Short mmCIF file of C-alpha atoms and ligand atoms in Angstrom, two decimals:
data_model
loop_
_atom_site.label_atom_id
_atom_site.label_comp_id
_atom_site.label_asym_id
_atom_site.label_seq_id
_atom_site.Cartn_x
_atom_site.Cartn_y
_atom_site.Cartn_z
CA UNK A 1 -4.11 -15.91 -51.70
CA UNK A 2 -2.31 -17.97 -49.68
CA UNK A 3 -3.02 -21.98 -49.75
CA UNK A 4 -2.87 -22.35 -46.04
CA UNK A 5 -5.54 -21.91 -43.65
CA UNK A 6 -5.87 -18.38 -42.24
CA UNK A 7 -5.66 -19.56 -38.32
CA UNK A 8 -2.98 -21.85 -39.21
CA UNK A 9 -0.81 -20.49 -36.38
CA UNK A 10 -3.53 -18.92 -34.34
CA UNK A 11 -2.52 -18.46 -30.73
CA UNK A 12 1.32 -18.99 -31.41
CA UNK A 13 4.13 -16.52 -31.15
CA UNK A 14 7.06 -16.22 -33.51
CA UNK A 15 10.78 -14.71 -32.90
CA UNK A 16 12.10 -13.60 -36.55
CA UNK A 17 15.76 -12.84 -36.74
CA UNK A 18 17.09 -10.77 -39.70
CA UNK A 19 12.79 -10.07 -39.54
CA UNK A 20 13.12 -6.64 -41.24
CA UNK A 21 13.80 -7.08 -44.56
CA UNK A 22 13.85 -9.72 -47.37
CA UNK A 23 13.01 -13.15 -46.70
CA UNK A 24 13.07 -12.51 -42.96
CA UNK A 25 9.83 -9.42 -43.66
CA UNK A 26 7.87 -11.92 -46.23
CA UNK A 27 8.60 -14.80 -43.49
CA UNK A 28 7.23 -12.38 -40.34
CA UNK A 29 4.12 -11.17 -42.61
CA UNK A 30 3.38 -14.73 -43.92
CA UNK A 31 3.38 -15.97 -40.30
CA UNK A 32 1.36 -12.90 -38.96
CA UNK A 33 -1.06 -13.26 -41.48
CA UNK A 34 -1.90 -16.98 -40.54
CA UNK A 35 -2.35 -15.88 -36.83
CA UNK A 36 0.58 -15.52 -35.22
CA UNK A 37 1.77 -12.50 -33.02
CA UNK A 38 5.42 -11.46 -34.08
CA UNK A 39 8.27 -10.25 -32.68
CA UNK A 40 11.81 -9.59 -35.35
CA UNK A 41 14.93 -8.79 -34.20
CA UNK A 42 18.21 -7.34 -36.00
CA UNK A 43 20.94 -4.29 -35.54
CA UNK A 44 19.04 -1.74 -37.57
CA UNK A 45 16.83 -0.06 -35.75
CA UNK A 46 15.01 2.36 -38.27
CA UNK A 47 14.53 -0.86 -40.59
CA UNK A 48 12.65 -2.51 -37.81
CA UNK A 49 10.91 0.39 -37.13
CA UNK A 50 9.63 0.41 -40.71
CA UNK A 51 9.16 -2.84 -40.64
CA UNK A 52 7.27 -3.09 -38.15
CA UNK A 53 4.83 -0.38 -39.27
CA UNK A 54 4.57 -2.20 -42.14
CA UNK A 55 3.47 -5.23 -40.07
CA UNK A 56 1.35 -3.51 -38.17
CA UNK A 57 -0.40 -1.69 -41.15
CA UNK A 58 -1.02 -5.52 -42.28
CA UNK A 59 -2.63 -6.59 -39.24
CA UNK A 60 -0.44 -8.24 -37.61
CA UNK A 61 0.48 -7.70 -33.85
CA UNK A 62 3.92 -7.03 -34.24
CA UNK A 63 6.98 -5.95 -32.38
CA UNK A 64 10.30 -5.44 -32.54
CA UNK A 65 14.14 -5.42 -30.63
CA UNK A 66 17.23 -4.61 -31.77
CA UNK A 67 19.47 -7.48 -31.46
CA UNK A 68 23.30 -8.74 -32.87
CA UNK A 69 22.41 -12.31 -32.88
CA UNK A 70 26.32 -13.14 -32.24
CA UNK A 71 26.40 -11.49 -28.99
CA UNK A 72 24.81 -14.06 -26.67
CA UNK A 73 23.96 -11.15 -23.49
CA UNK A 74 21.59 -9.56 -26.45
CA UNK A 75 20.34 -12.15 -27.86
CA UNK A 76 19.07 -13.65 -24.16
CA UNK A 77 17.63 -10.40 -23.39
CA UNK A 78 15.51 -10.27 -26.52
CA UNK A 79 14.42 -13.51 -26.07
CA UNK A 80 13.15 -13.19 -22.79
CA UNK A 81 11.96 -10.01 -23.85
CA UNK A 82 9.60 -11.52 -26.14
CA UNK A 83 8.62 -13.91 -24.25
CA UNK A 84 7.24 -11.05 -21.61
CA UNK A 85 5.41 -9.13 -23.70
CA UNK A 86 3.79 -11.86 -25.45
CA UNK A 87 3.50 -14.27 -22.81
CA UNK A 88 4.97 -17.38 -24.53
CA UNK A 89 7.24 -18.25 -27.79
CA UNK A 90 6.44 -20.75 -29.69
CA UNK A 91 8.21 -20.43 -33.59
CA UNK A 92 12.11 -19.10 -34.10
CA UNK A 93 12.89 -18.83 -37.06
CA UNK A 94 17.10 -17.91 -37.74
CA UNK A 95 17.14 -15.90 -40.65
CA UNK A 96 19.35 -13.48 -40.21
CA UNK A 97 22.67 -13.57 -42.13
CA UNK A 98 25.87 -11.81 -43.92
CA UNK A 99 26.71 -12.03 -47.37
CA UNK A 100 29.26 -10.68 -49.95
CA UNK A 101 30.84 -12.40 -52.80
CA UNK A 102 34.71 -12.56 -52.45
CA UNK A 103 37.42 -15.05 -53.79
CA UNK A 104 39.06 -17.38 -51.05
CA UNK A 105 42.62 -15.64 -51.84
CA UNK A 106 41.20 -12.40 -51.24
CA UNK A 107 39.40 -13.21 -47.97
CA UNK A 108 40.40 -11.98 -44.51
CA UNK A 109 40.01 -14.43 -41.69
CA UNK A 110 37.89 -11.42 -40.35
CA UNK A 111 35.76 -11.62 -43.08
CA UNK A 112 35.06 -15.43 -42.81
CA UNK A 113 34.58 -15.64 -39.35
CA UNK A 114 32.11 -12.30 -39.52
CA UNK A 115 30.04 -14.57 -41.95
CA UNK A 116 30.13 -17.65 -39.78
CA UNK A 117 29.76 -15.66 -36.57
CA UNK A 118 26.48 -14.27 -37.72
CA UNK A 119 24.93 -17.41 -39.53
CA UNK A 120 26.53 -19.95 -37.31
CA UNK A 121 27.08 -18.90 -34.16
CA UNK A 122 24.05 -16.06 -34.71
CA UNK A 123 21.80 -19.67 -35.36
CA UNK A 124 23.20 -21.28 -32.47
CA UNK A 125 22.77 -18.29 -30.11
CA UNK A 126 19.29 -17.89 -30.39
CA UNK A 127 18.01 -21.44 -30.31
CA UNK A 128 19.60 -22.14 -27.62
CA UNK A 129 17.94 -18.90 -25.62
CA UNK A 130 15.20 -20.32 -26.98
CA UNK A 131 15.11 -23.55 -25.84
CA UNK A 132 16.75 -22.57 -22.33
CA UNK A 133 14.04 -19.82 -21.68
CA UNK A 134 11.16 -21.34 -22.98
CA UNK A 135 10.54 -24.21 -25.33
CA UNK A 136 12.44 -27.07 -23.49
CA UNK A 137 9.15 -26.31 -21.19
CA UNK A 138 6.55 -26.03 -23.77
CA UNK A 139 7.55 -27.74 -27.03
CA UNK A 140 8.16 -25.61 -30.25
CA UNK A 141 9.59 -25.30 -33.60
CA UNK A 142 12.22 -24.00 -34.62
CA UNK A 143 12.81 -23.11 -38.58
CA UNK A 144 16.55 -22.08 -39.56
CA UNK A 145 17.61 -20.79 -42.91
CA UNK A 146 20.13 -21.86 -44.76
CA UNK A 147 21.09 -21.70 -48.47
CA UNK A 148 21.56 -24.47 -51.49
CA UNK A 149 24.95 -23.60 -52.77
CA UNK A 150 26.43 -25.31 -49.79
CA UNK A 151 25.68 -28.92 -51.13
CA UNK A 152 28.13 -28.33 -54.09
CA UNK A 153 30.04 -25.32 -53.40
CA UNK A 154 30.50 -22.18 -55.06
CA UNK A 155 33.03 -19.78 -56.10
CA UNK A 156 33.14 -16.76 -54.05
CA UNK A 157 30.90 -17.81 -51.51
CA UNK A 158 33.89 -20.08 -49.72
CA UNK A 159 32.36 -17.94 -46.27
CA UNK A 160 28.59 -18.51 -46.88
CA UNK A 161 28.93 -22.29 -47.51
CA UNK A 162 31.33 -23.03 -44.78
CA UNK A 163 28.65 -21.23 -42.68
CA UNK A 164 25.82 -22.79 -44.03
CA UNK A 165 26.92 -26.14 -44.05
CA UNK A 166 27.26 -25.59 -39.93
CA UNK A 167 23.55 -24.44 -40.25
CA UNK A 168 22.59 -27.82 -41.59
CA UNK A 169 24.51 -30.08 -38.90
CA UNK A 170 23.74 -28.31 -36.31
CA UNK A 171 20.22 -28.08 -36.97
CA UNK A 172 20.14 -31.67 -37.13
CA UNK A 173 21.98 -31.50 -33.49
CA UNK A 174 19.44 -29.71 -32.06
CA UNK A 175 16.86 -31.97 -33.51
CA UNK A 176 17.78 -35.32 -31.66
CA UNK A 177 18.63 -33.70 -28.38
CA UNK A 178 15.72 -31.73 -28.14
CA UNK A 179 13.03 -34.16 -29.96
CA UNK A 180 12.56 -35.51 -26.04
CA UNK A 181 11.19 -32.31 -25.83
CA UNK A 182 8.46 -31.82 -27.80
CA UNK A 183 11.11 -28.93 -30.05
CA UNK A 184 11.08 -29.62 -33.95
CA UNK A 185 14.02 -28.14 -35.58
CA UNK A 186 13.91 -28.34 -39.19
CA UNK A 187 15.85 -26.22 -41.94
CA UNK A 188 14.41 -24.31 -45.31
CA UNK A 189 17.16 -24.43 -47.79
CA UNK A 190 16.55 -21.58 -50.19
CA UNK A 191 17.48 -21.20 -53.92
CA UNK A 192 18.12 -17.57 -55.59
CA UNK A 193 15.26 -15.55 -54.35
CA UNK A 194 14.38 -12.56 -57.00
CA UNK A 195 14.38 -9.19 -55.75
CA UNK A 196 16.23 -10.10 -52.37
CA UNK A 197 18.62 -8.22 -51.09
CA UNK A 198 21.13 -11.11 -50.92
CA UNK A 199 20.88 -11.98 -54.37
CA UNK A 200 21.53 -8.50 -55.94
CA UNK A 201 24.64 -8.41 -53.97
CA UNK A 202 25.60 -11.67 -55.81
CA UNK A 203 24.02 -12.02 -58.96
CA UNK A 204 23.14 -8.87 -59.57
CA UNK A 205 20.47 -8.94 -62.62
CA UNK A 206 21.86 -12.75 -63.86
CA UNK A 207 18.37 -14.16 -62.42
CA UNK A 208 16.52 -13.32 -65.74
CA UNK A 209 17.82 -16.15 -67.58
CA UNK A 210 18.28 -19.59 -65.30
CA UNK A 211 18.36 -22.58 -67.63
CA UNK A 212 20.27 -24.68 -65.39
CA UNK A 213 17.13 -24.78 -62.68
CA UNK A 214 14.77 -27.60 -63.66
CA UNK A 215 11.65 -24.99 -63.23
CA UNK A 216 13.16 -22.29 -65.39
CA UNK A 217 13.00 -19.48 -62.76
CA UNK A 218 13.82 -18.22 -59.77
CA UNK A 219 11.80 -17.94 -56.82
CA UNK A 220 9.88 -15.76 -54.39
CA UNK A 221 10.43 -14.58 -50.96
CA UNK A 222 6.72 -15.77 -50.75
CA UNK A 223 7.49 -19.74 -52.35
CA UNK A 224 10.15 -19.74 -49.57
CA UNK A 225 8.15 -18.65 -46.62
CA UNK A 226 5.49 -20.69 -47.52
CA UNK A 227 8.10 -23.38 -46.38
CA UNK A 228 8.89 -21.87 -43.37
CA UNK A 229 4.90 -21.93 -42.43
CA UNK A 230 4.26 -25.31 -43.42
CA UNK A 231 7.47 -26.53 -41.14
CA UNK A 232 6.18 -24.24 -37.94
CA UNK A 233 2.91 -25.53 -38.08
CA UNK A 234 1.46 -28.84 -36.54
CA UNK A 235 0.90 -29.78 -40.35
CA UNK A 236 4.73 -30.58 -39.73
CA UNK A 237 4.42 -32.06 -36.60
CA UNK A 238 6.04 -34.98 -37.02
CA UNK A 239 8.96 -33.30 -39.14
CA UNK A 240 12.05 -33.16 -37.71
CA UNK A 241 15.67 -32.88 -38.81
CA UNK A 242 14.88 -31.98 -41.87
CA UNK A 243 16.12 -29.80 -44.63
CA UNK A 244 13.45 -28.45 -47.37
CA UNK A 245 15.15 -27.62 -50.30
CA UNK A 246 12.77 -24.95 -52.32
CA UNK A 247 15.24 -24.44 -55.12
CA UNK A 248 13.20 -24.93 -58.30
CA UNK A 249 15.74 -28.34 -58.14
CA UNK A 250 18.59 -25.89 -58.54
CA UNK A 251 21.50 -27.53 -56.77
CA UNK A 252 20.80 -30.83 -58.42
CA UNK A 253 22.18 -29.84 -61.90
CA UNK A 254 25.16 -27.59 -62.40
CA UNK A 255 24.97 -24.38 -63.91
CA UNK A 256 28.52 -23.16 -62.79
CA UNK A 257 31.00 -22.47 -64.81
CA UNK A 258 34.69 -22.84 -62.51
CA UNK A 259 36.83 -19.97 -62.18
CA UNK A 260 40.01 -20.47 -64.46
CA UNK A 261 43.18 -19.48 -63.73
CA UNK A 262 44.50 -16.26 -65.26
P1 NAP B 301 18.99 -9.73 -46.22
O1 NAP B 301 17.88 -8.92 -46.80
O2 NAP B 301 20.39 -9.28 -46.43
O3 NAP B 301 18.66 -9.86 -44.67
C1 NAP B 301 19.56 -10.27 -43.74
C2 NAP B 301 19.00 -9.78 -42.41
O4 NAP B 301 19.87 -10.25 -41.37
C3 NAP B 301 18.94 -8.27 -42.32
O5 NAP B 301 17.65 -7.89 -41.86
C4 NAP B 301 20.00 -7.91 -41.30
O6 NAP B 301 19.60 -6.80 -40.52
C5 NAP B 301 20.05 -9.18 -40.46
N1 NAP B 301 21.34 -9.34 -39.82
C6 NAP B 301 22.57 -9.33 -40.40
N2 NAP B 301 23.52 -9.46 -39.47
C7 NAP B 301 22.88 -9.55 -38.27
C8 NAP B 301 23.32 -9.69 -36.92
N3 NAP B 301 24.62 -9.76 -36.62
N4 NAP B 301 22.39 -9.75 -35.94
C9 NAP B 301 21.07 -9.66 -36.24
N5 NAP B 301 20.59 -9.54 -37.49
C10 NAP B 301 21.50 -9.47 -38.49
O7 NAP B 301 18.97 -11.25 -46.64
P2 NAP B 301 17.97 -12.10 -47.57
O8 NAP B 301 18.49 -12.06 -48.94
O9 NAP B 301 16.55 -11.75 -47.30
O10 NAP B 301 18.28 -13.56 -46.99
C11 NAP B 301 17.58 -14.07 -45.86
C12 NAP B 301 18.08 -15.47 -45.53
O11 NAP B 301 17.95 -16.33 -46.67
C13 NAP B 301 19.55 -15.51 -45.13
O12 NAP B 301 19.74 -16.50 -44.15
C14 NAP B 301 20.23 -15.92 -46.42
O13 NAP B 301 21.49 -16.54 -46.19
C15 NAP B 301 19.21 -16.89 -46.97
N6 NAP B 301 19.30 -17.06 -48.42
C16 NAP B 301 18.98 -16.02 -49.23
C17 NAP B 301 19.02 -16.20 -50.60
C18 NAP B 301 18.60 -15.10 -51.54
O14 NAP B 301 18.35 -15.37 -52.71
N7 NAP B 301 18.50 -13.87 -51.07
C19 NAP B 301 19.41 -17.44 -51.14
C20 NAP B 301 19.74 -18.47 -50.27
C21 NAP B 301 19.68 -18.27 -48.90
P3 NAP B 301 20.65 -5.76 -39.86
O15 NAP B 301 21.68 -5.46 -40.89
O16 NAP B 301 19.80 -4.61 -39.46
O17 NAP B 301 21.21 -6.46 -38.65
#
């Protein structure tokens, strides 16, 4: 039962990258189910495809395109796309993202830059199709995703911070040059999420026990994209620049122990 109204976002139309799976589905079904007509985008076709049945089988008016959010011809297209069949766009949400643990030693610059390319650069990409197509007319919000581990660092995640971080500043970028323009641009700063997809490939079953986060547990796909409603609504409307932090209060204590050398 969720504690927002049910028309919440009645009327508006979302863009949800990385929408087929994870936090990206639970954000695209959250927003659906408070009113909003949905469009995802990622690479995968037959996970969209699923996903959007899945959508669909919840009610919500959903479609999808298959999109690499780093390549900015694609990532245009789709947007205007959406814009077309739905007639307007209204909430982006940058979710999409690359993960996999590795030491800083054993890192490629490939395998950096593939990291930053998609979160970065992937983030960048699409708000600003966004805003050029459609909200620097018409006002919006956009919601990016970022991560927690970025405001102390983390061992094998030298990539996913470095990437994250750029999420953060230039989310607040986009926030004072487009505020003239009616476009919010706020951030949801996740903590581990249980049963995601990104976590597994990181922590793998260590989420049981988590006495270092102040409310004992980790969290939901749901707690998180409860977030990402509350900042794409007009109950937010005079957020912007922001960064939500729905952590349990993880990053504020230290439950790290640092690599030693062998
Ligand atoms: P996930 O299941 O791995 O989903 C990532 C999504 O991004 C996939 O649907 C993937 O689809 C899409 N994607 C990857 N590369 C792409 C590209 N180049 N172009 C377009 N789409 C692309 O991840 P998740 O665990 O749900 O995480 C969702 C978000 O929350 C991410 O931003 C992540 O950094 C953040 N986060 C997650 C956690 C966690 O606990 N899981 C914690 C902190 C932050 P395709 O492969 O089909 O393209």
């Amino acid at each position: 039962m969720s504690p927002f109204r049910a028309d919440l976002l009645a009327g508006k139309v979302a863009l949800v990258t990385g929408g087929a799976t994870g936090l990206g589905l639970e954000v695209a079904g959250l927003l659906g189910a408070h009113g909003a007509r949905v469009a995802i985008c990622s690479r995968k076709e037959p996970n969209l495809e699923a996903a959007v049945a899945q959508l669909r089988g919840d009610g919500v008016d959903a479609i999808f395109h298959v999109c690499d959010v780093r390549r900015p011809d694609e990532v245009a297209a789709t947007v205007e796309k959406v814009v077309e069949q739905f007639g307007r766009l209204d909430i982006v949400v940058n979710n999409a993202a690359g993960n996999f643990p590795a030491p800083i030693s054993g890192l490629s610059a490939n395998g950096f830059k593939a990291v930053v390319d998609i979160d970065l650069l992937g983030t960048y990409n699409v708000s600003k199709a966004a805003y050029e197509s459609w909200l620097h007319q018409h006002g919006g919000a956009i919601v990016n995703i970022s991560a927690a581990i970025q405001y102390r660092g983390m061992a094998l995640q030298a990539h996913v911070v470095s990437a994250k971080a750029g999420v953060d500043a230039l989310s607040r970028a986009c926030a004072i040059e487009w505020g003239a323009d009616g476009v919010r641009v706020n951030v949801v700063a996740p903590g581990a999420m249980a049963g995601t997809e990104g976590v597994a490939r990181i922590a793998g079953e260590d989420l049981q026990a988590m006495p270092h986060i102040p409310l004992q547990r980790a969290g939901t796909t749901t707690e998180v994209a409860q977030a990402v409603l509350f900042l794409a609504s007009d109950a937010a409307s005079y957020v912007t620049g922001a960064i939500v932090v729905v952590d349990g209060g993880g990053w504020l204590t230290s439950g790290e122990s640092a690599p030693r050398s062998t």
